[in-house]
XYZ file of N, CA and C in Angstrom:
459
model
N -15.325 16.056 21.933
C -15.301 14.615 22.185
C -14.755 13.856 20.982
N -13.963 12.834 21.255
C -13.364 12.039 20.195
C -13.951 10.635 20.088
N -14.738 10.216 21.057
C -15.341 8.894 20.995
C -16.694 8.936 21.698
N -17.400 7.829 21.646
C -18.763 7.811 22.167
C -18.808 8.077 23.667
N -17.864 7.544 24.425
C -17.842 7.819 25.868
C -17.700 9.310 26.141
N -16.745 9.952 25.465
C -16.548 11.385 25.661
C -17.762 12.172 25.198
N -18.372 11.736 24.097
C -19.568 12.422 23.600
C -20.668 12.410 24.648
N -20.922 11.251 25.213
C -22.010 11.140 26.179
C -21.718 11.959 27.432
N -20.481 11.918 27.929
C -20.111 12.740 29.088
C -20.276 14.222 28.765
N -19.807 14.603 27.578
C -19.886 16.000 27.160
C -21.345 16.433 26.995
N -22.155 15.555 26.422
C -23.573 15.887 26.221
C -24.280 16.101 27.552
N -24.045 15.213 28.512
C -24.674 15.363 29.827
C -24.213 16.668 30.471
N -22.910 16.958 30.389
C -22.387 18.198 30.970
C -23.012 19.421 30.285
N -23.028 19.413 28.950
C -23.555 20.547 28.200
C -25.020 20.789 28.526
N -25.800 19.738 28.554
C -27.221 19.882 28.860
C -27.402 20.354 30.293
N -26.564 19.886 31.197
C -26.703 20.302 32.601
C -26.453 21.798 32.769
N -25.750 22.416 31.818
C -25.488 23.849 31.865
C -26.626 24.676 31.264
N -27.624 24.007 30.690
C -28.750 24.718 30.075
C -29.581 25.437 31.128
N -30.195 26.504 30.711
C -31.170 27.206 31.531
C -32.347 26.255 31.779
N -32.938 26.307 32.937
C -34.063 25.411 33.268
C -35.215 25.533 32.271
N -35.379 26.701 31.683
C -36.481 26.908 30.736
C -36.074 26.616 29.300
N -34.815 26.306 29.093
C -34.334 26.039 27.747
C -34.789 24.674 27.255
N -34.698 24.472 25.961
C -35.034 23.164 25.410
C -34.163 22.893 24.191
N -33.994 21.625 23.899
C -33.309 21.186 22.702
C -34.328 20.497 21.816
N -34.090 20.539 20.528
C -34.898 19.741 19.618
C -34.140 18.440 19.424
N -34.796 17.355 19.736
C -34.175 16.043 19.633
C -35.211 15.092 19.068
N -34.857 14.404 17.980
C -35.780 13.524 17.263
C -37.042 14.281 16.858
N -36.856 15.537 16.462
C -37.942 16.326 15.919
C -38.884 16.963 16.920
N -38.605 16.819 18.212
C -39.495 17.390 19.223
C -38.688 18.184 20.234
N -39.264 19.297 20.756
C -38.546 20.014 21.814
C -38.475 19.164 23.079
N -37.312 19.137 23.706
C -37.102 18.308 24.899
C -36.579 19.179 26.038
N -36.950 18.837 27.261
C -36.500 19.578 28.429
C -35.086 19.155 28.818
N -34.510 19.946 29.693
C -33.175 19.668 30.219
C -33.129 18.289 30.877
N -34.083 17.988 31.742
C -34.089 16.697 32.442
C -34.249 15.532 31.473
N -35.074 15.705 30.448
C -35.252 14.648 29.449
C -33.915 14.363 28.766
N -33.211 15.428 28.359
C -31.951 15.238 27.646
C -30.899 14.586 28.529
N -30.812 14.990 29.784
C -29.839 14.371 30.689
C -30.146 12.886 30.847
N -31.416 12.559 31.021
C -31.759 11.140 31.183
C -31.516 10.363 29.893
N -31.768 10.985 28.727
C -31.547 10.308 27.449
C -30.059 10.009 27.253
N -29.205 11.004 27.487
C -27.774 10.777 27.300
C -27.228 9.802 28.340
N -27.737 9.846 29.547
C -27.309 8.883 30.568
C -27.698 7.470 30.142
N -28.906 7.322 29.608
C -29.375 6.028 29.118
C -28.482 5.533 27.985
N -28.149 6.415 27.054
C -27.285 6.003 25.944
C -25.920 5.550 26.449
N -25.417 6.201 27.492
C -24.154 5.784 28.087
C -24.223 4.384 28.652
N -25.368 4.043 29.212
C -25.531 2.710 29.805
C -25.654 1.625 28.753
N -26.206 1.948 27.573
C -26.468 0.913 26.574
C -25.459 0.879 25.432
N -24.500 1.814 25.398
C -23.622 1.934 24.234
C -22.876 0.655 23.887
N -22.539 -0.158 24.878
C -21.810 -1.389 24.599
C -22.698 -2.486 24.030
N -23.989 -2.242 24.038
C -24.937 -3.232 23.538
C -25.492 -2.849 22.175
N -24.817 -1.958 21.474
C -25.331 -1.430 20.214
C -25.791 -2.525 19.249
N -25.009 -3.590 19.015
C -25.478 -4.594 18.056
C -26.804 -5.256 18.463
N -27.091 -5.332 19.749
C -28.300 -6.013 20.205
C -29.476 -5.058 20.442
N -29.297 -3.782 20.183
C -30.362 -2.816 20.452
C -31.549 -2.998 19.511
N -32.682 -2.601 19.984
C -33.863 -2.553 19.138
C -33.640 -1.477 18.076
N -34.344 -1.592 16.963
C -34.157 -0.659 15.851
C -34.332 0.800 16.279
N -35.352 1.106 17.058
C -35.597 2.493 17.456
C -34.449 3.026 18.322
N -33.922 2.204 19.218
C -32.804 2.631 20.058
C -31.560 2.887 19.219
N -31.331 2.027 18.217
C -30.195 2.240 17.307
C -30.362 3.551 16.550
N -31.583 3.825 16.096
C -31.847 5.056 15.363
C -31.580 6.285 16.229
N -31.955 6.218 17.500
C -31.702 7.339 18.409
C -30.195 7.562 18.536
N -29.439 6.510 18.759
C -27.995 6.637 18.906
C -27.365 7.175 17.625
N -27.791 6.668 16.487
C -27.261 7.151 15.213
C -27.629 8.620 15.003
N -28.827 9.007 15.436
C -29.252 10.401 15.326
C -28.337 11.300 16.168
N -27.999 10.856 17.359
C -27.092 11.623 18.215
C -25.733 11.763 17.522
N -25.217 10.680 16.983
C -23.925 10.721 16.306
C -23.974 11.668 15.102
N -25.079 11.605 14.349
C -25.233 12.485 13.186
C -25.268 13.945 13.628
N -25.998 14.226 14.702
C -26.109 15.609 15.188
C -24.750 16.141 15.632
N -23.965 15.319 16.303
C -22.624 15.743 16.719
C -21.770 16.028 15.486
N -21.804 15.132 14.517
C -21.027 15.331 13.286
C -21.450 16.619 12.585
N -22.747 16.822 12.464
C -23.279 18.015 11.811
C -22.863 19.280 12.562
N -22.868 19.200 13.890
C -22.467 20.351 14.703
C -20.992 20.678 14.491
N -20.141 19.656 14.411
C -18.726 19.893 14.131
C -18.538 20.471 12.722
N -19.303 19.976 11.773
C -19.170 20.477 10.408
C -19.508 21.968 10.332
N -20.580 22.361 11.004
C -21.063 23.743 10.919
C -20.519 24.655 12.019
N -19.906 24.062 13.027
C -19.439 24.865 14.149
C -20.586 25.357 15.006
N -21.598 24.527 15.176
C -22.779 24.876 15.962
C -22.481 24.709 17.445
N -22.839 25.715 18.245
C -22.604 25.671 19.687
C -23.110 24.369 20.265
N -22.374 23.718 21.116
C -21.108 24.116 21.728
C -19.879 23.543 21.023
N -20.027 23.085 19.800
C -18.923 22.441 19.092
C -18.205 23.425 18.167
N -16.869 23.428 18.167
C -16.141 24.279 17.224
C -16.215 23.666 15.824
N -16.080 24.501 14.801
C -16.074 23.950 13.450
C -14.805 23.126 13.275
N -14.983 21.862 12.914
C -13.859 20.954 12.781
C -14.261 19.846 11.802
N -13.972 20.036 10.495
C -14.409 19.053 9.510
C -13.799 17.667 9.708
N -12.614 17.599 10.266
C -11.986 16.283 10.498
C -12.799 15.501 11.527
N -13.193 16.159 12.617
C -14.029 15.477 13.609
C -15.411 15.172 13.038
N -15.936 16.069 12.219
C -17.239 15.813 11.587
C -17.172 14.528 10.765
N -16.125 14.395 9.969
C -15.965 13.195 9.155
C -15.806 11.967 10.052
N -15.061 12.114 11.139
C -14.895 10.992 12.069
C -16.223 10.509 12.636
N -17.054 11.455 13.093
C -18.360 11.071 13.646
C -19.289 10.515 12.581
N -19.271 11.132 11.382
C -20.094 10.588 10.296
C -19.622 9.189 9.912
N -18.310 8.961 9.942
C -17.782 7.636 9.606
C -18.265 6.597 10.619
N -18.265 6.979 11.907
C -18.793 6.063 12.938
C -20.253 5.724 12.671
N -21.047 6.740 12.366
C -22.475 6.511 12.106
C -22.671 5.704 10.817
N -21.876 6.008 9.801
C -21.973 5.269 8.537
C -21.614 3.803 8.733
N -20.609 3.544 9.561
C -20.208 2.156 9.831
C -21.317 1.383 10.541
N -22.189 2.102 11.224
C -23.319 1.471 11.915
C -24.587 1.495 11.067
N -24.446 1.908 9.795
C -25.555 1.789 8.868
C -26.309 3.056 8.519
N -25.824 4.218 8.916
C -26.546 5.454 8.610
C -26.087 6.002 7.257
N -26.908 5.791 6.241
C -26.578 6.207 4.884
C -26.499 7.728 4.780
N -27.312 8.444 5.543
C -27.244 9.908 5.508
C -25.855 10.421 5.892
N -25.168 9.709 6.752
C -23.798 10.102 7.095
C -22.857 9.865 5.917
N -23.113 8.827 5.126
C -22.298 8.610 3.928
C -22.459 9.785 2.970
N -23.712 10.233 2.802
C -23.955 11.392 1.939
C -23.301 12.646 2.510
N -23.390 12.813 3.824
C -22.807 14.002 4.467
C -21.292 14.038 4.285
N -20.643 12.887 4.410
C -19.188 12.833 4.198
C -18.880 13.213 2.747
N -19.669 12.673 1.837
C -19.499 13.042 0.429
C -19.632 14.544 0.224
N -20.636 15.147 0.868
C -20.841 16.597 0.745
C -19.656 17.385 1.299
N -19.140 16.958 2.445
C -17.992 17.651 3.046
C -16.800 17.599 2.101
N -16.518 16.410 1.555
C -15.384 16.281 0.648
C -15.626 17.015 -0.673
N -16.848 17.038 -1.150
C -17.138 17.690 -2.419
C -16.990 19.206 -2.321
N -17.542 19.785 -1.266
C -17.562 21.246 -1.136
C -16.371 21.806 -0.373
N -15.754 20.970 0.462
C -14.756 21.481 1.384
C -15.495 22.067 2.584
N -14.800 22.221 3.683
C -15.452 22.716 4.894
C -14.404 23.202 5.871
N -14.677 24.327 6.515
C -13.797 24.811 7.579
C -12.338 24.898 7.202
N -12.057 25.336 5.987
C -10.675 25.448 5.542
C -10.144 24.199 4.849
N -10.905 23.118 4.897
C -10.495 21.897 4.211
C -10.855 22.049 2.726
N -9.914 21.790 1.867
C -10.162 21.957 0.441
C -11.056 20.833 -0.093
N -11.792 21.107 -1.172
C -12.615 20.054 -1.783
C -11.744 18.884 -2.269
N -12.284 17.684 -2.118
C -11.592 16.471 -2.561
C -12.604 15.593 -3.292
N -12.856 15.913 -4.564
C -13.919 15.227 -5.312
C -13.778 13.703 -5.386
N -12.556 13.194 -5.457
C -12.390 11.734 -5.550
C -12.843 11.043 -4.267
N -12.530 11.641 -3.118
C -12.999 11.065 -1.855
C -14.525 11.189 -1.764
N -15.045 12.317 -2.230
C -16.501 12.503 -2.233
C -17.158 11.406 -3.074
N -16.587 11.142 -4.231
C -17.127 10.125 -5.132
C -17.214 8.766 -4.437
N -16.174 8.402 -3.695
C -16.174 7.114 -2.974
C -17.359 7.016 -2.018
N -17.641 8.115 -1.283
C -18.734 8.080 -0.304
C -20.104 8.095 -0.965
N -20.245 8.830 -2.055
C -21.530 8.817 -2.759
C -21.790 7.427 -3.360
N -20.752 6.773 -3.840
C -20.901 5.416 -4.375
C -21.305 4.434 -3.274
N -20.757 4.591 -2.074
C -21.163 3.741 -0.944
C -22.640 3.947 -0.628
N -23.073 5.210 -0.615
C -24.482 5.502 -0.322
C -25.375 4.912 -1.396
N -24.970 5.023 -2.638
C -25.753 4.462 -3.742
C -25.815 2.942 -3.640
N -24.701 2.323 -3.279
C -24.650 0.864 -3.144
C -25.549 0.360 -2.016
N -25.758 1.196 -1.003
C -26.629 0.801 0.115
C -28.076 0.716 -0.318
N -28.428 1.411 -1.411
C -29.768 1.337 -1.992
C -30.858 1.504 -0.936
N -30.731 2.549 -0.112
C -31.639 2.690 1.021
C -32.990 3.285 0.677
N -33.037 4.216 -0.258
C -34.324 4.800 -0.642
C -34.160 5.481 -1.991
N -35.253 5.689 -2.706
C -35.159 6.369 -4.008
C -34.561 7.778 -3.896
N -34.908 8.525 -2.837
C -34.379 9.884 -2.692
C -32.876 9.875 -2.436
N -32.422 8.947 -1.595
C -30.980 8.826 -1.342
C -30.270 8.448 -2.630
N -30.817 7.482 -3.353
C -30.196 7.047 -4.606
C -30.144 8.194 -5.618
N -31.226 8.965 -5.696
C -31.274 10.096 -6.622
C -30.220 11.144 -6.251
N -30.109 11.448 -4.976
C -29.132 12.438 -4.502
C -27.710 11.963 -4.799
N -27.434 10.712 -4.442
C -26.089 10.166 -4.651
C -25.749 10.129 -6.140
N -26.706 9.706 -6.966
C -26.452 9.627 -8.409
C -26.213 11.010 -9.010
N -26.971 12.016 -8.558
C -26.767 13.380 -9.042
C -25.378 13.892 -8.650
N -24.948 13.583 -7.436
C -23.624 14.014 -6.982
C -22.533 13.320 -7.795
N -22.703 12.027 -8.052
C -21.725 11.275 -8.841
C -21.638 11.847 -10.262
N -22.787 12.133 -10.847
C -22.807 12.721 -12.191
C -22.098 14.064 -12.189
N -22.372 14.880 -11.179
C -21.723 16.192 -11.056
C -20.199 16.036 -10.990
N -19.725 15.127 -10.172
C -18.282 14.916 -10.027
C -17.671 14.439 -11.330
N -18.348 13.519 -12.011
C -17.822 12.987 -13.263
C -17.782 14.051 -14.363
N -18.586 15.113 -14.230
C -18.589 16.181 -15.216
C -17.547 17.272 -14.895
N -16.922 17.176 -13.727
C -15.943 18.208 -13.321
C -14.674 18.110 -14.145
């Protein structure tokens, strides 16, 4: 999938192919096939209302975007390893306020992924964005350590 519409269609299709006894972990809890289909269908209905969503609904959508990006980065079934798509999905989530995606993009650029060579300068830009967001002490500590590491290279 290249955009949110395709992601939601793909997610519903993928979940519909699950074994009836199978489950996914979503938001930290095991979920049934029917739960996942209804969740992705719901997200499809509300995606155009993202700016007006309640905080918890926004977090769920951002979590889905992060999971897709992470799956592309690692090549986790059913997604092929594709760092360019991973960065694209993380960028979408970061633009909607998910600082963890900013850190993830920094990590991808710092280490390289799926044949993509490391790009420390691009990594530095993303770690600086995460640090500027000042979201939590742990995020700030992680971003600052990464920035220090890059500056010592």
